[in-house]
Tab-separated table of C-alpha atoms in Angstrom:
chain	number	residue	atom	x	y	z
A	86	UNK	CA	0.068	-0.025	0.207
A	87	UNK	CA	2.663	2.902	0.984
A	88	UNK	CA	5.021	1.599	-2.436
A	89	UNK	CA	1.472	2.651	-4.270
A	90	UNK	CA	0.645	6.358	-2.545
A	91	UNK	CA	4.271	6.507	-2.816
A	92	UNK	CA	4.508	5.960	-6.800
A	93	UNK	CA	0.935	8.354	-6.678
A	94	UNK	CA	2.601	11.006	-5.013
A	95	UNK	CA	5.432	11.236	-6.651
A	96	UNK	CA	3.316	11.559	-9.822
A	97	UNK	CA	1.548	14.237	-8.397
A	98	UNK	CA	4.355	15.864	-7.315
A	99	UNK	CA	5.795	15.497	-11.137
A	100	UNK	CA	2.917	17.088	-12.608
A	101	UNK	CA	2.759	20.242	-9.497
A	102	UNK	CA	6.621	20.988	-10.657
A	103	UNK	CA	6.492	20.704	-14.354
A	104	UNK	CA	3.033	23.007	-13.661
A	105	UNK	CA	5.250	25.202	-12.547
A	106	UNK	CA	8.177	25.479	-14.673
A	107	UNK	CA	5.734	26.125	-17.308
A	108	UNK	CA	4.292	28.907	-15.686
A	109	UNK	CA	7.842	30.480	-15.083
A	110	UNK	CA	8.343	30.112	-18.646
A	111	UNK	CA	5.544	31.899	-19.894
A	112	UNK	CA	5.302	34.585	-17.260
A	113	UNK	CA	7.285	37.576	-16.852
A	114	UNK	CA	9.617	37.385	-14.350
A	115	UNK	CA	11.634	34.602	-16.104
A	116	UNK	CA	15.081	37.068	-16.760
A	117	UNK	CA	14.826	37.527	-13.237
A	118	UNK	CA	15.583	34.056	-12.302
A	119	UNK	CA	17.613	31.894	-15.273
A	120	UNK	CA	18.875	33.722	-18.952
A	121	UNK	CA	15.614	34.205	-20.897
A	122	UNK	CA	17.048	32.115	-23.988
A	123	UNK	CA	16.371	29.351	-21.778
A	124	UNK	CA	12.937	29.178	-21.901
A	125	UNK	CA	12.545	27.035	-24.662
A	126	UNK	CA	14.185	24.657	-22.467
A	127	UNK	CA	12.365	25.427	-19.203
A	128	UNK	CA	8.692	24.296	-21.640
A	129	UNK	CA	10.498	21.369	-22.546
A	130	UNK	CA	11.139	20.239	-19.089
A	131	UNK	CA	8.366	21.206	-17.783
A	132	UNK	CA	6.029	19.106	-20.544
A	133	UNK	CA	8.448	16.155	-20.002
A	134	UNK	CA	7.699	16.560	-16.282
A	135	UNK	CA	3.779	16.437	-16.937
A	136	UNK	CA	3.505	13.682	-19.611
A	137	UNK	CA	5.662	11.265	-17.251
A	138	UNK	CA	3.669	12.407	-13.901
A	139	UNK	CA	-0.013	12.170	-15.777
A	140	UNK	CA	1.605	7.906	-17.053
A	141	UNK	CA	2.503	7.592	-13.278
A	142	UNK	CA	-1.084	9.118	-12.389
A	143	UNK	CA	-3.226	7.367	-14.668
A	144	UNK	CA	-0.678	4.499	-16.452
A	145	UNK	CA	-1.442	1.856	-13.756
A	146	UNK	CA	-5.269	0.656	-14.891
A	147	UNK	CA	-8.673	1.521	-14.359
A	148	UNK	CA	-10.089	0.753	-11.422
A	149	UNK	CA	-9.433	3.478	-8.503
A	150	UNK	CA	-6.950	2.406	-5.787
A	151	UNK	CA	-7.062	3.598	-2.477
A	152	UNK	CA	-3.495	5.272	-3.058
A	153	UNK	CA	-4.327	6.360	-6.180
A	154	UNK	CA	-7.229	9.169	-4.565
A	155	UNK	CA	-4.608	10.173	-1.499
A	156	UNK	CA	-2.490	10.990	-4.206
A	157	UNK	CA	-5.198	13.079	-6.191
A	158	UNK	CA	-6.287	14.652	-2.730
A	159	UNK	CA	-2.319	15.872	-2.806
A	160	UNK	CA	-1.686	16.854	-6.136
A	161	UNK	CA	-4.930	18.706	-5.540
A	162	UNK	CA	-3.489	20.467	-1.906
A	163	UNK	CA	-0.519	21.006	-4.538
A	164	UNK	CA	-2.162	23.297	-6.695
A	165	UNK	CA	-4.194	25.217	-4.349
A	166	UNK	CA	-0.113	26.051	-2.612
A	167	UNK	CA	0.325	27.127	-6.160
A	168	UNK	CA	-2.411	29.333	-6.487
A	169	UNK	CA	-3.157	30.581	-3.010
A	170	UNK	CA	-0.667	29.569	-0.989
A	171	UNK	CA	0.676	33.238	-0.207
A	172	UNK	CA	3.168	35.504	-0.981
A	173	UNK	CA	6.224	34.344	-2.322
A	174	UNK	CA	9.677	35.624	-0.463
A	175	UNK	CA	10.589	38.889	-0.913
A	176	UNK	CA	7.076	39.721	-2.215
A	177	UNK	CA	6.660	43.927	-1.636
A	178	UNK	CA	9.999	44.077	-3.199
A	179	UNK	CA	11.096	43.415	-6.807
A	180	UNK	CA	8.430	40.621	-7.960
A	181	UNK	CA	5.629	42.757	-6.914
A	182	UNK	CA	6.525	44.651	-10.532
A	183	UNK	CA	6.829	42.635	-13.208
A	184	UNK	CA	9.054	43.580	-15.624
A	185	UNK	CA	9.696	41.720	-19.388
A	186	UNK	CA	13.307	42.297	-20.657
A	187	UNK	CA	13.930	45.916	-22.642
A	188	UNK	CA	13.106	44.908	-26.770
A	189	UNK	CA	17.474	44.796	-26.836
A	190	UNK	CA	17.391	41.282	-26.059
A	191	UNK	CA	17.440	39.261	-29.237
A	192	UNK	CA	18.381	35.843	-26.876
A	193	UNK	CA	21.468	35.072	-28.108
A	194	UNK	CA	24.730	36.435	-28.413
A	195	UNK	CA	25.120	36.308	-32.354
A	196	UNK	CA	21.625	38.759	-32.672
A	197	UNK	CA	21.463	41.696	-33.771
A	198	UNK	CA	18.497	42.604	-31.857
A	199	UNK	CA	16.098	45.319	-32.939
A	200	UNK	CA	17.864	48.230	-31.823
A	201	UNK	CA	18.356	50.267	-34.330
A	202	UNK	CA	21.474	51.474	-35.529
A	203	UNK	CA	21.188	55.791	-34.882
A	204	UNK	CA	20.344	54.186	-31.353
A	205	UNK	CA	23.575	52.433	-30.607
A	206	UNK	CA	25.783	55.523	-30.534
A	207	UNK	CA	25.470	58.405	-27.634
A	208	UNK	CA	26.939	62.168	-28.655
A	209	UNK	CA	28.730	64.179	-26.400
A	210	UNK	CA	30.259	67.628	-27.146
A	211	UNK	CA	30.264	66.895	-31.007
A	212	UNK	CA	31.761	63.413	-29.638
A	213	UNK	CA	30.247	60.195	-30.644
A	214	UNK	CA	30.202	57.265	-28.172
A	215	UNK	CA	29.971	53.884	-28.642
A	216	UNK	CA	26.849	52.518	-25.724
A	217	UNK	CA	27.943	48.939	-24.909
A	218	UNK	CA	28.265	47.274	-21.773
A	219	UNK	CA	31.289	46.505	-19.760
A	220	UNK	CA	31.283	42.221	-20.444
A	221	UNK	CA	31.489	43.356	-24.176
A	222	UNK	CA	34.370	46.647	-23.337
A	223	UNK	CA	36.564	43.882	-21.947
A	224	UNK	CA	35.974	41.470	-24.799
A	225	UNK	CA	35.807	43.661	-27.888
A	226	UNK	CA	38.449	47.046	-25.704
A	227	UNK	CA	41.742	44.401	-24.982
A	228	UNK	CA	43.511	46.200	-27.921
A	229	UNK	CA	42.293	50.386	-27.757
A	230	UNK	CA	43.289	50.800	-31.505
A	231	UNK	CA	40.654	48.196	-32.492
A	232	UNK	CA	38.084	48.977	-30.282
A	233	UNK	CA	34.617	50.187	-31.004
A	234	UNK	CA	34.212	53.714	-32.743
A	235	UNK	CA	38.210	54.019	-32.463
A	236	UNK	CA	38.217	53.483	-29.218
A	237	UNK	CA	35.078	55.744	-27.812
A	238	UNK	CA	32.832	54.260	-25.707
A	239	UNK	CA	30.030	54.479	-23.134
A	240	UNK	CA	29.271	52.094	-20.644
A	241	UNK	CA	26.949	51.842	-17.745
A	242	UNK	CA	27.392	50.158	-14.255
A	243	UNK	CA	27.174	50.437	-10.745
A	244	UNK	CA	30.129	52.105	-8.726
A	245	UNK	CA	32.473	50.087	-6.348
A	246	UNK	CA	35.595	51.673	-4.868
A	247	UNK	CA	38.687	51.418	-2.883
A	248	UNK	CA	40.731	53.295	-1.188
A	249	UNK	CA	44.057	51.612	-3.596
A	250	UNK	CA	41.913	52.945	-6.664
A	251	UNK	CA	41.088	56.197	-5.180
A	252	UNK	CA	44.813	56.693	-5.164
A	253	UNK	CA	45.476	55.951	-8.325
A	254	UNK	CA	42.015	58.464	-9.361
A	255	UNK	CA	40.165	55.414	-10.541
A	256	UNK	CA	37.216	53.216	-9.636
A	257	UNK	CA	35.205	50.797	-11.380
A	258	UNK	CA	32.102	50.599	-12.809
A	259	UNK	CA	30.534	46.855	-12.350
A	260	UNK	CA	27.529	44.397	-14.294
A	261	UNK	CA	26.570	41.678	-13.424
A	262	UNK	CA	26.602	39.128	-16.384
A	263	UNK	CA	23.924	36.177	-16.264
A	264	UNK	CA	25.166	32.934	-18.543
A	265	UNK	CA	22.560	30.373	-17.583
A	266	UNK	CA	20.919	31.607	-13.852
A	267	UNK	CA	21.686	33.475	-10.530
A	268	UNK	CA	23.913	31.060	-9.361
A	269	UNK	CA	26.402	31.611	-11.757
A	270	UNK	CA	26.800	35.173	-11.754
A	271	UNK	CA	29.405	36.918	-12.165
A	272	UNK	CA	30.383	41.045	-11.790
A	273	UNK	CA	32.066	42.107	-14.956
A	274	UNK	CA	33.159	45.425	-13.883
A	275	UNK	CA	35.980	48.225	-16.380
A	276	UNK	CA	38.127	50.417	-14.430
A	277	UNK	CA	37.257	53.944	-15.759
A	278	UNK	CA	40.137	56.927	-14.462
A	279	UNK	CA	38.727	59.757	-13.300
A	280	UNK	CA	36.428	61.273	-10.415
A	281	UNK	CA	33.410	59.107	-9.656
A	282	UNK	CA	29.848	60.691	-10.298
A	283	UNK	CA	28.088	61.442	-7.215
A	284	UNK	CA	24.308	59.998	-6.851
A	285	UNK	CA	21.712	58.739	-5.216
A	286	UNK	CA	21.704	55.095	-6.717
A	287	UNK	CA	25.361	54.341	-7.246
A	288	UNK	CA	25.064	53.819	-10.647
A	289	UNK	CA	26.473	55.480	-13.360
A	290	UNK	CA	26.709	55.825	-16.967
A	291	UNK	CA	30.725	56.880	-17.900
A	292	UNK	CA	31.541	57.628	-21.704
A	293	UNK	CA	35.530	57.802	-22.404
A	294	UNK	CA	38.544	56.818	-24.876
A	295	UNK	CA	39.757	53.274	-23.752
A	296	UNK	CA	43.683	53.002	-23.516
A	297	UNK	CA	46.089	50.548	-22.055
A	298	UNK	CA	47.335	50.826	-18.510
A	299	UNK	CA	50.757	49.821	-19.373
A	300	UNK	CA	53.163	48.603	-16.758
A	301	UNK	CA	50.036	49.672	-14.150
A	302	UNK	CA	48.751	46.464	-14.939
A	303	UNK	CA	50.511	44.490	-12.727
A	304	UNK	CA	49.615	46.919	-9.479
A	305	UNK	CA	46.346	47.161	-10.619
A	306	UNK	CA	45.769	43.562	-11.142
A	307	UNK	CA	46.669	42.843	-7.118
A	308	UNK	CA	44.488	45.339	-5.889
A	309	UNK	CA	41.569	44.109	-7.879
A	310	UNK	CA	41.791	40.709	-6.717
A	311	UNK	CA	40.748	42.041	-3.110
A	312	UNK	CA	37.016	43.153	-4.609
A	313	UNK	CA	34.430	41.268	-3.423
A	314	UNK	CA	31.177	41.531	-4.697
A	315	UNK	CA	28.065	39.729	-2.194
A	316	UNK	CA	25.423	37.493	-4.090
A	317	UNK	CA	28.187	36.792	-7.345
A	318	UNK	CA	30.117	33.720	-7.956
A	319	UNK	CA	32.929	35.662	-9.044
A	320	UNK	CA	33.993	39.335	-9.440
A	321	UNK	CA	36.488	40.417	-12.206
A	322	UNK	CA	37.768	43.543	-13.472
A	323	UNK	CA	40.081	43.118	-16.529
A	324	UNK	CA	43.902	45.686	-15.399
A	325	UNK	CA	44.957	46.206	-18.880
A	326	UNK	CA	42.271	48.663	-19.953
A	327	UNK	CA	41.224	51.550	-18.328
A	328	UNK	CA	38.502	54.188	-19.374
A	329	UNK	CA	39.591	57.291	-19.597
A	330	UNK	CA	36.274	58.808	-18.717
A	331	UNK	CA	35.133	62.160	-20.745
A	332	UNK	CA	31.785	62.351	-19.309
A	333	UNK	CA	30.191	60.675	-16.456
A	334	UNK	CA	26.770	61.366	-15.207
A	335	UNK	CA	24.390	59.782	-11.953
A	336	UNK	CA	21.917	57.881	-13.563
A	337	UNK	CA	19.057	55.060	-11.449
A	338	UNK	CA	19.492	51.533	-11.876
A	339	UNK	CA	17.349	50.160	-15.265
A	340	UNK	CA	15.093	48.511	-15.533
A	341	UNK	CA	16.639	44.986	-16.743
A	342	UNK	CA	19.954	45.339	-14.680
A	343	UNK	CA	21.876	41.918	-16.242
A	344	UNK	CA	23.941	41.210	-18.476
A	345	UNK	CA	22.375	38.360	-20.363
A	346	UNK	CA	24.493	38.641	-23.956
A	347	UNK	CA	27.762	39.485	-25.774
A	348	UNK	CA	27.574	41.024	-28.905
A	349	UNK	CA	30.691	41.716	-31.432
A	350	UNK	CA	29.375	44.658	-33.353
A	351	UNK	CA	27.082	47.350	-33.355
A	352	UNK	CA	24.571	47.735	-32.191
A	353	UNK	CA	25.702	46.113	-28.780
A	354	UNK	CA	23.325	44.948	-25.671
A	355	UNK	CA	24.372	47.997	-23.742
């Protein structure tokens, strides 16, 4: 009897888990937990769980059994808890205001997205700057002479400062990059030469020219290894390049703060 009950309970839980995964994949909050390009994979896994769960529940013959009835009741209770079980952890904060990924997200690193070419640059004092994220700057700006926009770029992120960097007249600008989910989050930062703009949110957008740090790279590398940020698996700042600030302004954190893709040509995933 117990073995039969456990079998049907397993089936009910599989169906419940599959339903929860499907709701997550089809809902507006998926990107807060996982990379949106994996929605299709989550949907396939959800359908698989539901299929095998139903096979366990209803594949054992047509005669009703006590174990099947009890498992069905557990299944109904799980559904009731899922739909009406109260507030999720963190309610009142991020999950109370569902947000969709921005239109610039294309779903893959090879995509170009719907961003128009004229929207991929900004102008300050007659100079054009290419909009890109910190991971793209590190990837493409290792050789300043071949960096996009002749080395004139604009990035945004949250400001991190240390006494050692302040002594060098620098600070770091970070964005959190997510490959799959929050468990593999990496804070990717770039060095900025110049005073950090003061703001209420700790975020800034900096436009400037990419330059090499030269002989300072080894010393800066020692400083940067000491930077540790909460809620990320790894913190990385490239010590070999620096963004020489020509225009910096404080900004509010974007509604879509994570980096989910790295592009290799304009328009970038700013």
